[in-house]
């Protein structure tokens, strides 16, 4: 029997068994500090090695994770936060112009940790926004709208190439 917080191989064999149970079954991501879990009070970073919550965030939507970074927003997504769990910094990104962020689980941080790609509302549709985490600048990506029923974003691991499904297929 494998616990939801065990370290397992791709074949499903437990390599390291956790003695601790996560506070909820709603595991929605992972960062170096632990597992990201949704709770009634927001997002918690839970360490399966110790069984302790190491950080709680006020948001409901973990947009993306990468290393020590978690991008997240609260209900209705008034601002996008990018929290570095290693040093505790929290950067806040307001909407781009009059375009609000989208409550999402489908954002993506590039392999080098420089760019955050997110869906954003624009003219009744959703498009892709790109946040440069080094400079703090953000912009709409020119081009097609996101598919309304399927909007996860993904970076190619070796290059700055972003993939997403467009409204036209």
mmCIF file of C-alpha atoms in Angstrom:
data_model
loop_
_atom_site.group_PDB
_atom_site.id
_atom_site.type_symbol
_atom_site.label_atom_id
_atom_site.label_comp_id
_atom_site.label_asym_id
_atom_site.label_seq_id
_atom_site.Cartn_x
_atom_site.Cartn_y
_atom_site.Cartn_z
ATOM 1 C CA UNK A 1 0.000 0.000 0.000
ATOM 2 C CA UNK A 2 1.532 3.309 -1.102
ATOM 3 C CA UNK A 3 0.778 6.479 0.842
ATOM 4 C CA UNK A 4 0.057 9.603 -1.211
ATOM 5 C CA UNK A 5 3.227 11.210 0.181
ATOM 6 C CA UNK A 6 5.638 8.305 -0.442
ATOM 7 C CA UNK A 7 8.541 8.723 -2.850
ATOM 8 C CA UNK A 8 7.867 6.170 -5.588
ATOM 9 C CA UNK A 9 9.410 5.030 -8.856
ATOM 10 C CA UNK A 10 7.531 5.439 -12.131
ATOM 11 C CA UNK A 11 6.592 1.763 -11.762
ATOM 12 C CA UNK A 12 4.820 2.574 -8.485
ATOM 13 C CA UNK A 13 7.321 0.938 -6.111
ATOM 14 C CA UNK A 14 7.764 2.845 -2.837
ATOM 15 C CA UNK A 15 11.400 3.925 -2.429
ATOM 16 C CA UNK A 16 10.992 6.050 0.686
ATOM 17 C CA UNK A 17 7.914 5.604 2.839
ATOM 18 C CA UNK A 18 6.590 8.641 4.630
ATOM 19 C CA UNK A 19 5.515 8.254 8.230
ATOM 20 C CA UNK A 20 3.269 11.274 7.863
ATOM 21 C CA UNK A 21 -0.051 11.709 6.146
ATOM 22 C CA UNK A 22 -0.753 14.934 4.230
ATOM 23 C CA UNK A 23 -3.301 17.259 5.865
ATOM 24 C CA UNK A 24 -5.610 16.796 2.866
ATOM 25 C CA UNK A 25 -5.824 14.703 -0.284
ATOM 26 C CA UNK A 26 -5.777 17.845 -2.436
ATOM 27 C CA UNK A 27 -2.112 17.775 -3.463
ATOM 28 C CA UNK A 28 -1.828 20.262 -6.329
ATOM 29 C CA UNK A 29 1.905 20.689 -6.853
ATOM 30 C CA UNK A 30 5.400 20.324 -5.522
ATOM 31 C CA UNK A 31 8.286 22.631 -4.664
ATOM 32 C CA UNK A 32 11.656 21.882 -3.078
ATOM 33 C CA UNK A 33 10.232 22.712 0.355
ATOM 34 C CA UNK A 34 7.458 20.124 0.045
ATOM 35 C CA UNK A 35 4.064 19.421 -1.444
ATOM 36 C CA UNK A 36 1.546 22.156 -2.268
ATOM 37 C CA UNK A 37 -1.837 21.237 -0.809
ATOM 38 C CA UNK A 38 -5.171 23.028 -0.928
ATOM 39 C CA UNK A 39 -6.839 23.511 2.417
ATOM 40 C CA UNK A 40 -9.891 25.393 3.659
ATOM 41 C CA UNK A 41 -7.570 28.276 4.614
ATOM 42 C CA UNK A 42 -5.616 28.520 1.345
ATOM 43 C CA UNK A 43 -2.497 26.844 0.048
ATOM 44 C CA UNK A 44 -0.074 25.104 2.376
ATOM 45 C CA UNK A 45 3.440 23.904 1.729
ATOM 46 C CA UNK A 46 3.640 20.608 3.571
ATOM 47 C CA UNK A 47 6.914 18.756 4.200
ATOM 48 C CA UNK A 48 6.341 14.975 3.984
ATOM 49 C CA UNK A 49 9.664 14.312 5.773
ATOM 50 C CA UNK A 50 8.560 16.091 8.943
ATOM 51 C CA UNK A 51 4.774 16.073 8.580
ATOM 52 C CA UNK A 52 4.704 19.837 9.202
ATOM 53 C CA UNK A 53 3.305 22.750 7.261
ATOM 54 C CA UNK A 54 6.261 25.024 6.491
ATOM 55 C CA UNK A 55 4.336 27.896 4.897
ATOM 56 C CA UNK A 56 0.743 28.932 4.292
ATOM 57 C CA UNK A 57 -0.334 31.198 1.429
ATOM 58 C CA UNK A 58 -3.628 33.080 1.299
ATOM 59 C CA UNK A 59 -4.358 31.971 -2.257
ATOM 60 C CA UNK A 60 -6.607 29.331 -3.703
ATOM 61 C CA UNK A 61 -5.028 28.856 -7.126
ATOM 62 C CA UNK A 62 -1.485 27.516 -7.511
ATOM 63 C CA UNK A 63 -0.839 28.734 -11.048
ATOM 64 C CA UNK A 64 2.666 27.245 -11.415
ATOM 65 C CA UNK A 65 5.594 25.816 -9.467
ATOM 66 C CA UNK A 66 9.302 25.526 -10.217
ATOM 67 C CA UNK A 67 12.086 24.778 -7.748
ATOM 68 C CA UNK A 68 11.426 27.078 -4.788
ATOM 69 C CA UNK A 69 8.960 29.280 -6.701
ATOM 70 C CA UNK A 70 5.190 29.154 -6.545
ATOM 71 C CA UNK A 71 2.947 31.466 -8.563
ATOM 72 C CA UNK A 72 -0.480 31.802 -6.989
ATOM 73 C CA UNK A 73 -3.505 34.029 -6.660
ATOM 74 C CA UNK A 74 -6.510 34.403 -4.404
ATOM 75 C CA UNK A 75 -10.212 34.192 -5.311
ATOM 76 C CA UNK A 76 -10.965 36.198 -8.481
ATOM 77 C CA UNK A 77 -7.214 36.638 -8.934
ATOM 78 C CA UNK A 78 -6.862 40.380 -8.225
ATOM 79 C CA UNK A 79 -3.058 40.019 -8.382
ATOM 80 C CA UNK A 80 -0.596 37.255 -9.201
ATOM 81 C CA UNK A 81 1.934 36.464 -6.489
ATOM 82 C CA UNK A 82 5.256 34.761 -7.069
ATOM 83 C CA UNK A 83 6.655 33.548 -3.764
ATOM 84 C CA UNK A 84 10.207 32.274 -3.379
ATOM 85 C CA UNK A 85 9.996 29.756 -0.563
ATOM 86 C CA UNK A 86 13.784 29.703 -0.099
ATOM 87 C CA UNK A 87 14.134 33.353 0.890
ATOM 88 C CA UNK A 88 10.501 34.201 1.726
ATOM 89 C CA UNK A 89 10.156 37.003 -0.821
ATOM 90 C CA UNK A 90 6.767 37.596 -2.400
ATOM 91 C CA UNK A 91 6.509 39.580 -5.619
ATOM 92 C CA UNK A 92 3.072 40.854 -6.625
ATOM 93 C CA UNK A 93 2.085 41.427 -10.243
ATOM 94 C CA UNK A 94 -1.009 43.517 -10.902
ATOM 95 C CA UNK A 95 -3.072 43.042 -14.013
ATOM 96 C CA UNK A 96 -1.597 44.026 -17.359
ATOM 97 C CA UNK A 97 -3.399 47.216 -18.334
ATOM 98 C CA UNK A 98 -7.090 46.421 -17.983
ATOM 99 C CA UNK A 99 -6.538 42.670 -18.512
ATOM 100 C CA UNK A 100 -7.113 40.613 -15.333
ATOM 101 C CA UNK A 101 -5.362 37.376 -14.474
ATOM 102 C CA UNK A 102 -7.279 34.100 -14.718
ATOM 103 C CA UNK A 103 -7.786 31.760 -11.761
ATOM 104 C CA UNK A 104 -5.728 28.828 -12.988
ATOM 105 C CA UNK A 105 -3.768 25.710 -12.209
ATOM 106 C CA UNK A 106 -2.361 25.777 -15.757
ATOM 107 C CA UNK A 107 0.420 28.366 -15.770
ATOM 108 C CA UNK A 108 4.071 27.457 -16.334
ATOM 109 C CA UNK A 109 7.507 28.671 -15.283
ATOM 110 C CA UNK A 110 10.324 28.238 -17.800
ATOM 111 C CA UNK A 111 13.082 25.709 -17.077
ATOM 112 C CA UNK A 112 15.571 28.456 -16.174
ATOM 113 C CA UNK A 113 13.021 30.093 -13.841
ATOM 114 C CA UNK A 114 13.067 33.377 -15.749
ATOM 115 C CA UNK A 115 9.608 33.478 -17.339
ATOM 116 C CA UNK A 116 6.133 32.828 -16.013
ATOM 117 C CA UNK A 117 3.424 32.186 -18.615
ATOM 118 C CA UNK A 118 -0.208 32.592 -17.547
ATOM 119 C CA UNK A 119 -3.652 32.907 -19.068
ATOM 120 C CA UNK A 120 -5.100 36.418 -18.933
ATOM 121 C CA UNK A 121 -8.535 37.777 -19.918
ATOM 122 C CA UNK A 122 -8.491 39.977 -22.982
ATOM 123 C CA UNK A 123 -11.543 41.174 -24.894
ATOM 124 C CA UNK A 124 -13.873 38.378 -23.787
ATOM 125 C CA UNK A 125 -11.315 35.645 -24.487
ATOM 126 C CA UNK A 126 -8.187 34.344 -22.833
ATOM 127 C CA UNK A 127 -4.696 34.990 -24.144
ATOM 128 C CA UNK A 128 -1.208 34.295 -22.882
ATOM 129 C CA UNK A 129 0.667 36.738 -20.658
ATOM 130 C CA UNK A 130 4.393 36.518 -20.104
ATOM 131 C CA UNK A 131 6.038 37.770 -16.902
ATOM 132 C CA UNK A 132 9.803 38.250 -16.845
ATOM 133 C CA UNK A 133 10.633 37.284 -13.265
ATOM 134 C CA UNK A 134 14.084 38.898 -13.433
ATOM 135 C CA UNK A 135 13.011 42.346 -14.622
ATOM 136 C CA UNK A 136 9.460 42.301 -13.245
ATOM 137 C CA UNK A 137 7.997 43.333 -16.608
ATOM 138 C CA UNK A 138 4.929 41.661 -18.092
ATOM 139 C CA UNK A 139 3.189 41.713 -21.459
ATOM 140 C CA UNK A 140 0.521 40.054 -23.548
ATOM 141 C CA UNK A 141 1.850 37.574 -26.098
ATOM 142 C CA UNK A 142 0.822 38.582 -29.592
ATOM 143 C CA UNK A 143 -1.064 35.935 -31.453
ATOM 144 C CA UNK A 144 -3.998 33.613 -31.016
ATOM 145 C CA UNK A 145 -6.363 33.167 -28.095
ATOM 146 C CA UNK A 146 -6.229 30.166 -25.801
ATOM 147 C CA UNK A 147 -8.655 27.295 -26.314
ATOM 148 C CA UNK A 148 -11.507 27.879 -23.835
ATOM 149 C CA UNK A 149 -11.809 24.248 -22.769
ATOM 150 C CA UNK A 150 -8.099 23.412 -22.519
ATOM 151 C CA UNK A 151 -5.591 26.038 -21.471
ATOM 152 C CA UNK A 152 -2.535 24.510 -19.783
ATOM 153 C CA UNK A 153 0.763 26.041 -20.833
ATOM 154 C CA UNK A 154 4.100 24.234 -21.068
ATOM 155 C CA UNK A 155 7.698 25.232 -21.704
ATOM 156 C CA UNK A 156 10.150 23.185 -23.719
ATOM 157 C CA UNK A 157 12.861 22.079 -21.247
ATOM 158 C CA UNK A 158 15.885 23.097 -23.346
ATOM 159 C CA UNK A 159 14.737 26.320 -25.050
ATOM 160 C CA UNK A 160 12.528 29.347 -24.458
ATOM 161 C CA UNK A 161 9.655 27.823 -26.441
ATOM 162 C CA UNK A 162 6.148 27.938 -24.955
ATOM 163 C CA UNK A 163 3.399 25.544 -26.035
ATOM 164 C CA UNK A 164 -0.358 26.060 -25.697
ATOM 165 C CA UNK A 165 -3.570 25.057 -27.444
ATOM 166 C CA UNK A 166 -5.213 27.857 -29.420
ATOM 167 C CA UNK A 167 -8.911 28.509 -29.906
ATOM 168 C CA UNK A 168 -8.511 27.425 -33.531
ATOM 169 C CA UNK A 169 -7.013 24.087 -32.556
#
